[in-house]
Amino acid sequence: MNQSTMKVCIVIPAFNEEKSIYPVIRDILQLHPDFSVLVVNDGSSDRTAQAAKSAGAHVITLPQNLGIGGAVQTGYRYAAAKGFDVAIQVDADGQHKPGELNKILEPIRQGAADMVIGSRFVDKTGYRSTIGRRTGIRLLSALITLITRQPLKDVTSGFRAANRRIIDLFAEDYSSDYPEVDSLVMVKKRNFRILEVPVEMEQRQAGRSSITALKSAYYMIKVSLSIMVKSFR
Amino acid sequence: MTPSNSLLERGIRVERVQALSMALSLGLLFAVLHLMRKRYLREQYSLLWLLFCLVLFVFSLNTRLLEGTAALLGVKYAPALLFLVGIMVCLMLILHLTVVVSRLTERVIRLTQEMGMAKHQLEQLEQGEAR
């Protein structure tokens, strides 16, 4: 396929992000006017949908909140139905920089990988997070590496690009609770190629991560269980 | 409650607790039938409940059956067998229900996604017509 004619869909899951979403979409479309931006409005109670529309995005509003997995899968199903060649997931809170999109898109364009993860382990912007969070990611990373036999570091990164085959896979089957980590196992199980590339990320703009210590312990246990079950399917 | 005569004639002693459990299982049976009649309960589950009522009723009617089974399995205190079976049945039922809930969740997610996409498509079409 001619590289320049690849149809790219940016998928942005959004739940009450009316403040941050407009600049995210505007910046993406300014840099890549040929991309299509889809915002999956996951039952927001604020004006997320209006803000996204006025920035030039397509908006799918879910009639009720499905959570991150269900919302993102809607994007993959849309991309599959509309015949997009590449789907790129971007967070609505502005932590993923539009300027970094090419870094995760390029390997897909060249056919070097089926799925590309934008990873923040290279830390130029002084991206800081709590010790607990870092430890959690490191633990998950070790587990994923063990299962997939591929060293993957930023396993919870939501900045990722997928080619047509991965789009079709995710459109059919995507876990609803811990999609980022789970999907890596799923993709590797089917012998698709994952590539992790370093990208710069912004600090979280709108609010801290709402995860408390107890909740993250609970999260860790559930995710670990979930990926272990996945690896035995 | 006094032991009923007809049962006494057949040589079966009706304890008070036995009468109580019979009444309860009959009550449950009628409740299930009522729910079925009102269509509050789908057939696939009502069958399960009817079976459950029947087993409960038979065991409370005929204590010798319970005692015999308990002796066969080496359970010294016969009613304990009833508890064991009851709890196992409850656990299995709950497990089954969580499976059902999981499947329903799956379906709700799918429907919600489809609906969101259909609405988006409709908006696009309407915008196209307006132009």
mmCIF file of N, CA and C in Angstrom, chain A residues 107-202:
data_model
loop_
_atom_site.group_PDB
_atom_site.id
_atom_site.type_symbol
_atom_site.label_atom_id
_atom_site.label_comp_id
_atom_site.label_asym_id
_atom_site.label_seq_id
_atom_site.Cartn_x
_atom_site.Cartn_y
_atom_site.Cartn_z
ATOM 1 N N PRO A 107 6.608 3.272 12.537
ATOM 2 C CA PRO A 107 6.843 1.820 12.424
ATOM 3 C C PRO A 107 5.678 1.070 11.785
ATOM 4 N N ILE A 108 4.459 1.578 12.003
ATOM 5 C CA ILE A 108 3.283 0.945 11.385
ATOM 6 C C ILE A 108 3.306 1.205 9.886
ATOM 7 N N ARG A 109 3.611 2.450 9.539
ATOM 8 C CA ARG A 109 3.670 2.822 8.110
ATOM 9 C C ARG A 109 4.669 1.966 7.371
ATOM 10 N N GLN A 110 5.800 1.716 8.051
ATOM 11 C CA GLN A 110 6.861 0.948 7.389
ATOM 12 C C GLN A 110 6.617 -0.554 7.473
ATOM 13 N N GLY A 111 5.578 -0.943 8.196
ATOM 14 C CA GLY A 111 5.296 -2.367 8.340
ATOM 15 C C GLY A 111 6.251 -3.062 9.283
ATOM 16 N N ALA A 112 6.892 -2.291 10.164
ATOM 17 C CA ALA A 112 7.877 -2.873 11.082
ATOM 18 C C ALA A 112 7.226 -3.465 12.327
ATOM 19 N N ALA A 113 5.973 -3.066 12.578
ATOM 20 C CA ALA A 113 5.274 -3.590 13.756
ATOM 21 C C ALA A 113 3.780 -3.558 13.509
ATOM 22 N N ASP A 114 3.047 -4.393 14.250
ATOM 23 C CA ASP A 114 1.586 -4.373 14.147
ATOM 24 C C ASP A 114 0.990 -3.407 15.162
ATOM 25 N N MET A 115 1.723 -3.260 16.275
ATOM 26 C CA MET A 115 1.240 -2.367 17.326
ATOM 27 C C MET A 115 2.442 -1.647 17.917
ATOM 28 N N VAL A 116 2.294 -0.337 18.132
ATOM 29 C CA VAL A 116 3.404 0.444 18.678
ATOM 30 C C VAL A 116 2.969 1.128 19.968
ATOM 31 N N ILE A 117 3.768 0.972 21.001
ATOM 32 C CA ILE A 117 3.475 1.606 22.286
ATOM 33 C C ILE A 117 4.384 2.814 22.454
ATOM 34 N N GLY A 118 3.784 3.955 22.712
ATOM 35 C CA GLY A 118 4.569 5.139 23.053
ATOM 36 C C GLY A 118 4.934 5.051 24.518
ATOM 37 N N SER A 119 6.229 5.014 24.790
ATOM 38 C CA SER A 119 6.675 4.704 26.143
ATOM 39 C C SER A 119 7.357 5.904 26.783
ATOM 40 N N ARG A 120 7.055 6.139 28.071
ATOM 41 C CA ARG A 120 7.625 7.315 28.729
ATOM 42 C C ARG A 120 8.849 6.961 29.556
ATOM 43 N N PHE A 121 9.443 5.806 29.269
ATOM 44 C CA PHE A 121 10.588 5.455 30.112
ATOM 45 C C PHE A 121 11.802 6.299 29.797
ATOM 46 N N VAL A 122 11.802 6.938 28.624
ATOM 47 C CA VAL A 122 12.824 7.951 28.391
ATOM 48 C C VAL A 122 12.209 9.274 28.813
ATOM 49 N N ASP A 123 12.890 9.934 29.721
ATOM 50 C CA ASP A 123 12.228 10.972 30.493
ATOM 51 C C ASP A 123 12.900 12.328 30.304
ATOM 52 N N LYS A 124 12.559 12.978 29.200
ATOM 53 C CA LYS A 124 13.223 14.259 28.941
ATOM 54 C C LYS A 124 12.502 15.421 29.600
ATOM 55 N N THR A 125 11.211 15.276 29.773
ATOM 56 C CA THR A 125 10.434 16.396 30.291
ATOM 57 C C THR A 125 10.351 16.366 31.807
ATOM 58 N N GLY A 126 11.061 15.449 32.423
ATOM 59 C CA GLY A 126 10.960 15.350 33.869
ATOM 60 C C GLY A 126 9.597 14.820 34.268
ATOM 61 N N TYR A 127 9.112 13.855 33.475
ATOM 62 C CA TYR A 127 7.832 13.262 33.825
ATOM 63 C C TYR A 127 7.980 12.531 35.144
ATOM 64 N N ARG A 128 7.302 13.041 36.139
ATOM 65 C CA ARG A 128 7.430 12.423 37.457
ATOM 66 C C ARG A 128 6.135 11.728 37.841
ATOM 67 N N SER A 129 6.283 10.634 38.554
ATOM 68 C CA SER A 129 5.083 10.024 39.125
ATOM 69 C C SER A 129 5.461 9.495 40.497
ATOM 70 N N THR A 130 4.481 9.042 41.223
ATOM 71 C CA THR A 130 4.757 8.593 42.589
ATOM 72 C C THR A 130 5.542 7.288 42.583
ATOM 73 N N ILE A 131 6.186 7.007 43.710
ATOM 74 C CA ILE A 131 6.967 5.776 43.832
ATOM 75 C C ILE A 131 6.050 4.562 43.658
ATOM 76 N N GLY A 132 4.889 4.634 44.283
ATOM 77 C CA GLY A 132 3.942 3.518 44.207
ATOM 78 C C GLY A 132 3.563 3.213 42.772
ATOM 79 N N ARG A 133 3.304 4.255 42.026
ATOM 80 C CA ARG A 133 2.891 4.090 40.638
ATOM 81 C C ARG A 133 4.013 3.474 39.813
ATOM 82 N N ARG A 134 5.229 4.017 40.040
ATOM 83 C CA ARG A 134 6.381 3.484 39.297
ATOM 84 C C ARG A 134 6.602 2.010 39.617
ATOM 85 N N THR A 135 6.503 1.689 40.923
ATOM 86 C CA THR A 135 6.700 0.295 41.342
ATOM 87 C C THR A 135 5.648 -0.597 40.697
ATOM 88 N N GLY A 136 4.410 -0.108 40.702
ATOM 89 C CA GLY A 136 3.314 -0.883 40.116
ATOM 90 C C GLY A 136 3.570 -1.170 38.661
ATOM 91 N N ILE A 137 3.960 -0.133 37.920
ATOM 92 C CA ILE A 137 4.221 -0.303 36.491
ATOM 93 C C ILE A 137 5.376 -1.273 36.283
ATOM 94 N N ARG A 138 6.407 -1.155 37.158
ATOM 95 C CA ARG A 138 7.572 -2.025 37.019
ATOM 96 C C ARG A 138 7.182 -3.497 37.260
ATOM 97 N N LEU A 139 6.330 -3.701 38.261
ATOM 98 C CA LEU A 139 5.870 -5.067 38.552
ATOM 99 C C LEU A 139 5.091 -5.647 37.373
ATOM 100 N N LEU A 140 4.166 -4.837 36.869
ATOM 101 C CA LEU A 140 3.360 -5.291 35.732
ATOM 102 C C LEU A 140 4.249 -5.561 34.529
ATOM 103 N N SER A 141 5.210 -4.665 34.353
ATOM 104 C CA SER A 141 6.126 -4.806 33.236
ATOM 105 C C SER A 141 6.880 -6.132 33.327
ATOM 106 N N ALA A 142 7.327 -6.480 34.561
ATOM 107 C CA ALA A 142 8.051 -7.736 34.749
ATOM 108 C C ALA A 142 7.148 -8.916 34.423
ATOM 109 N N LEU A 143 5.915 -8.834 34.871
ATOM 110 C CA LEU A 143 4.961 -9.926 34.628
ATOM 111 C C LEU A 143 4.678 -10.088 33.141
ATOM 112 N N ILE A 144 4.448 -8.954 32.476
ATOM 113 C CA ILE A 144 4.165 -8.980 31.044
ATOM 114 C C ILE A 144 5.357 -9.515 30.268
ATOM 115 N N THR A 145 6.535 -9.058 30.666
ATOM 116 C CA THR A 145 7.748 -9.519 30.002
ATOM 117 C C THR A 145 7.894 -11.025 30.138
ATOM 118 N N LEU A 146 7.567 -11.517 31.333
ATOM 119 C CA LEU A 146 7.636 -12.954 31.600
ATOM 120 C C LEU A 146 6.670 -13.725 30.692
ATOM 121 N N ILE A 147 5.459 -13.200 30.567
ATOM 122 C CA ILE A 147 4.437 -13.910 29.802
ATOM 123 C C ILE A 147 4.664 -13.798 28.299
ATOM 124 N N THR A 148 5.002 -12.592 27.847
ATOM 125 C CA THR A 148 5.104 -12.387 26.403
ATOM 126 C C THR A 148 6.501 -12.675 25.880
ATOM 127 N N ARG A 149 7.470 -12.867 26.780
ATOM 128 C CA ARG A 149 8.869 -13.085 26.396
ATOM 129 C C ARG A 149 9.412 -11.914 25.607
ATOM 130 N N GLN A 150 8.832 -10.745 25.795
ATOM 131 C CA GLN A 150 9.371 -9.552 25.141
ATOM 132 C C GLN A 150 9.494 -8.480 26.198
ATOM 133 N N PRO A 151 10.687 -7.888 26.349
ATOM 134 C CA PRO A 151 10.818 -6.845 27.366
ATOM 135 C C PRO A 151 9.977 -5.615 27.017
ATOM 136 N N LEU A 152 8.934 -5.400 27.785
ATOM 137 C CA LEU A 152 8.082 -4.224 27.585
ATOM 138 C C LEU A 152 8.085 -3.427 28.880
ATOM 139 N N LYS A 153 8.275 -2.126 28.757
ATOM 140 C CA LYS A 153 8.431 -1.336 29.981
ATOM 141 C C LYS A 153 7.163 -0.586 30.383
ATOM 142 N N ASP A 154 6.709 0.292 29.480
ATOM 143 C CA ASP A 154 5.575 1.139 29.874
ATOM 144 C C ASP A 154 4.268 0.458 29.495
ATOM 145 N N VAL A 155 3.930 -0.597 30.245
ATOM 146 C CA VAL A 155 2.798 -1.433 29.841
ATOM 147 C C VAL A 155 1.437 -0.779 30.037
ATOM 148 N N THR A 156 1.388 0.289 30.843
ATOM 149 C CA THR A 156 0.081 0.930 31.049
ATOM 150 C C THR A 156 -0.108 2.148 30.148
ATOM 151 N N SER A 157 0.852 2.400 29.294
ATOM 152 C CA SER A 157 0.745 3.566 28.413
ATOM 153 C C SER A 157 -0.478 3.464 27.508
ATOM 154 N N GLY A 158 -1.234 4.535 27.434
ATOM 155 C CA GLY A 158 -2.422 4.565 26.585
ATOM 156 C C GLY A 158 -2.143 5.265 25.264
ATOM 157 N N PHE A 159 -0.856 5.477 24.964
ATOM 158 C CA PHE A 159 -0.464 6.145 23.725
ATOM 159 C C PHE A 159 0.059 5.067 22.791
ATOM 160 N N ARG A 160 -0.794 4.598 21.880
ATOM 161 C CA ARG A 160 -0.401 3.450 21.068
ATOM 162 C C ARG A 160 -1.061 3.474 19.699
ATOM 163 N N ALA A 161 -0.369 2.893 18.749
ATOM 164 C CA ALA A 161 -0.881 2.841 17.382
ATOM 165 C C ALA A 161 -1.078 1.382 16.989
ATOM 166 N N ALA A 162 -2.107 1.142 16.176
ATOM 167 C CA ALA A 162 -2.420 -0.230 15.780
ATOM 168 C C ALA A 162 -2.706 -0.285 14.287
ATOM 169 N N ASN A 163 -2.226 -1.338 13.638
ATOM 170 C CA ASN A 163 -2.526 -1.464 12.211
ATOM 171 C C ASN A 163 -3.878 -2.161 12.011
ATOM 172 N N ARG A 164 -4.194 -2.371 10.766
ATOM 173 C CA ARG A 164 -5.505 -2.911 10.395
ATOM 174 C C ARG A 164 -5.836 -4.236 11.105
ATOM 175 N N ARG A 165 -4.848 -5.115 11.180
ATOM 176 C CA ARG A 165 -5.125 -6.431 11.767
ATOM 177 C C ARG A 165 -5.413 -6.333 13.256
ATOM 178 N N ILE A 166 -4.682 -5.425 13.921
ATOM 179 C CA ILE A 166 -4.931 -5.227 15.343
ATOM 180 C C ILE A 166 -6.283 -4.530 15.551
ATOM 181 N N ILE A 167 -6.601 -3.615 14.657
ATOM 182 C CA ILE A 167 -7.902 -2.935 14.743
ATOM 183 C C ILE A 167 -9.024 -3.976 14.704
ATOM 184 N N ASP A 168 -8.916 -4.901 13.724
ATOM 185 C CA ASP A 168 -9.944 -5.933 13.595
ATOM 186 C C ASP A 168 -10.013 -6.819 14.841
ATOM 187 N N LEU A 169 -8.838 -7.130 15.386
ATOM 188 C CA LEU A 169 -8.795 -7.957 16.583
ATOM 189 C C LEU A 169 -9.477 -7.255 17.762
ATOM 190 N N PHE A 170 -9.111 -5.995 17.982
ATOM 191 C CA PHE A 170 -9.668 -5.244 19.108
ATOM 192 C C PHE A 170 -11.155 -4.942 18.924
ATOM 193 N N ALA A 171 -11.573 -4.795 17.672
ATOM 194 C CA ALA A 171 -12.994 -4.534 17.414
ATOM 195 C C ALA A 171 -13.827 -5.716 17.902
ATOM 196 N N GLU A 172 -13.247 -6.907 17.796
ATOM 197 C CA GLU A 172 -13.971 -8.108 18.216
ATOM 198 C C GLU A 172 -13.818 -8.403 19.702
ATOM 199 N N ASP A 173 -12.591 -8.210 20.194
ATOM 200 C CA ASP A 173 -12.314 -8.650 21.556
ATOM 201 C C ASP A 173 -11.392 -7.659 22.254
ATOM 202 N N TYR A 174 -11.891 -7.011 23.266
ATOM 203 C CA TYR A 174 -11.085 -6.038 23.999
ATOM 204 C C TYR A 174 -11.553 -6.055 25.434
ATOM 205 N N SER A 175 -10.616 -6.145 26.379
ATOM 206 C CA SER A 175 -11.079 -6.285 27.751
ATOM 207 C C SER A 175 -11.555 -4.944 28.287
ATOM 208 N N SER A 176 -12.548 -4.993 29.145
ATOM 209 C CA SER A 176 -13.198 -3.746 29.532
ATOM 210 C C SER A 176 -12.538 -3.085 30.738
ATOM 211 N N ASP A 177 -11.845 -3.875 31.565
ATOM 212 C CA ASP A 177 -11.338 -3.274 32.796
ATOM 213 C C ASP A 177 -9.889 -2.791 32.729
ATOM 214 N N TYR A 178 -9.001 -3.599 32.172
ATOM 215 C CA TYR A 178 -7.586 -3.215 32.181
ATOM 216 C C TYR A 178 -7.034 -3.352 30.787
ATOM 217 N N PRO A 179 -7.596 -2.586 29.853
ATOM 218 C CA PRO A 179 -7.323 -2.828 28.442
ATOM 219 C C PRO A 179 -5.851 -2.679 28.067
ATOM 220 N N GLU A 180 -5.156 -1.700 28.653
ATOM 221 C CA GLU A 180 -3.783 -1.433 28.204
ATOM 222 C C GLU A 180 -2.912 -2.659 28.417
ATOM 223 N N VAL A 181 -2.944 -3.180 29.640
ATOM 224 C CA VAL A 181 -2.072 -4.292 29.986
ATOM 225 C C VAL A 181 -2.561 -5.587 29.324
ATOM 226 N N ASP A 182 -3.840 -5.827 29.438
ATOM 227 C CA ASP A 182 -4.432 -7.050 28.883
ATOM 228 C C ASP A 182 -4.182 -7.209 27.391
ATOM 229 N N SER A 183 -4.348 -6.088 26.680
ATOM 230 C CA SER A 183 -4.285 -6.184 25.222
ATOM 231 C C SER A 183 -2.899 -6.616 24.751
ATOM 232 N N LEU A 184 -1.853 -6.273 25.526
ATOM 233 C CA LEU A 184 -0.501 -6.679 25.144
ATOM 234 C C LEU A 184 -0.397 -8.196 25.105
ATOM 235 N N VAL A 185 -0.946 -8.830 26.149
ATOM 236 C CA VAL A 185 -0.916 -10.291 26.209
ATOM 237 C C VAL A 185 -1.702 -10.880 25.042
ATOM 238 N N MET A 186 -2.879 -10.275 24.800
ATOM 239 C CA MET A 186 -3.742 -10.764 23.738
ATOM 240 C C MET A 186 -3.040 -10.685 22.382
ATOM 241 N N VAL A 187 -2.400 -9.543 22.137
ATOM 242 C CA VAL A 187 -1.725 -9.319 20.854
ATOM 243 C C VAL A 187 -0.557 -10.286 20.678
ATOM 244 N N LYS A 188 0.212 -10.466 21.744
ATOM 245 C CA LYS A 188 1.363 -11.366 21.663
ATOM 246 C C LYS A 188 0.930 -12.818 21.478
ATOM 247 N N LYS A 189 -0.196 -13.180 22.126
ATOM 248 C CA LYS A 189 -0.724 -14.537 22.001
ATOM 249 C C LYS A 189 -0.980 -14.900 20.549
ATOM 250 N N ARG A 190 -1.357 -13.889 19.782
ATOM 251 C CA ARG A 190 -1.649 -14.136 18.366
ATOM 252 C C ARG A 190 -0.459 -13.881 17.461
ATOM 253 N N ASN A 191 0.704 -13.772 18.099
ATOM 254 C CA ASN A 191 1.946 -13.612 17.353
ATOM 255 C C ASN A 191 2.030 -12.342 16.524
ATOM 256 N N PHE A 192 1.390 -11.289 16.985
ATOM 257 C CA PHE A 192 1.589 -10.003 16.327
ATOM 258 C C PHE A 192 2.822 -9.342 16.927
ATOM 259 N N ARG A 193 3.381 -8.389 16.191
ATOM 260 C CA ARG A 193 4.623 -7.747 16.643
ATOM 261 C C ARG A 193 4.331 -6.437 17.369
ATOM 262 N N ILE A 194 4.845 -6.342 18.587
ATOM 263 C CA ILE A 194 4.702 -5.109 19.367
ATOM 264 C C ILE A 194 6.039 -4.397 19.391
ATOM 265 N N LEU A 195 5.998 -3.086 19.220
ATOM 266 C CA LEU A 195 7.219 -2.297 19.303
ATOM 267 C C LEU A 195 6.994 -1.189 20.328
ATOM 268 N N GLU A 196 8.009 -0.978 21.154
ATOM 269 C CA GLU A 196 7.888 0.086 22.142
ATOM 270 C C GLU A 196 8.860 1.186 21.760
ATOM 271 N N VAL A 197 8.356 2.384 21.562
ATOM 272 C CA VAL A 197 9.256 3.485 21.204
ATOM 273 C C VAL A 197 9.176 4.580 22.263
ATOM 274 N N PRO A 198 10.321 5.200 22.565
ATOM 275 C CA PRO A 198 10.314 6.258 23.572
ATOM 276 C C PRO A 198 9.638 7.528 23.050
ATOM 277 N N VAL A 199 8.779 8.101 23.868
ATOM 278 C CA VAL A 199 8.154 9.382 23.511
ATOM 279 C C VAL A 199 8.181 10.296 24.743
ATOM 280 N N GLU A 200 8.092 11.574 24.457
ATOM 281 C CA GLU A 200 7.973 12.514 25.575
ATOM 282 C C GLU A 200 6.513 12.649 25.943
ATOM 283 N N MET A 201 6.263 12.776 27.231
ATOM 284 C CA MET A 201 4.881 13.003 27.659
ATOM 285 C C MET A 201 4.808 14.194 28.590
ATOM 286 N N GLU A 202 3.645 14.813 28.588
ATOM 287 C CA GLU A 202 3.367 15.933 29.491
ATOM 288 C C GLU A 202 2.994 15.364 30.853
#
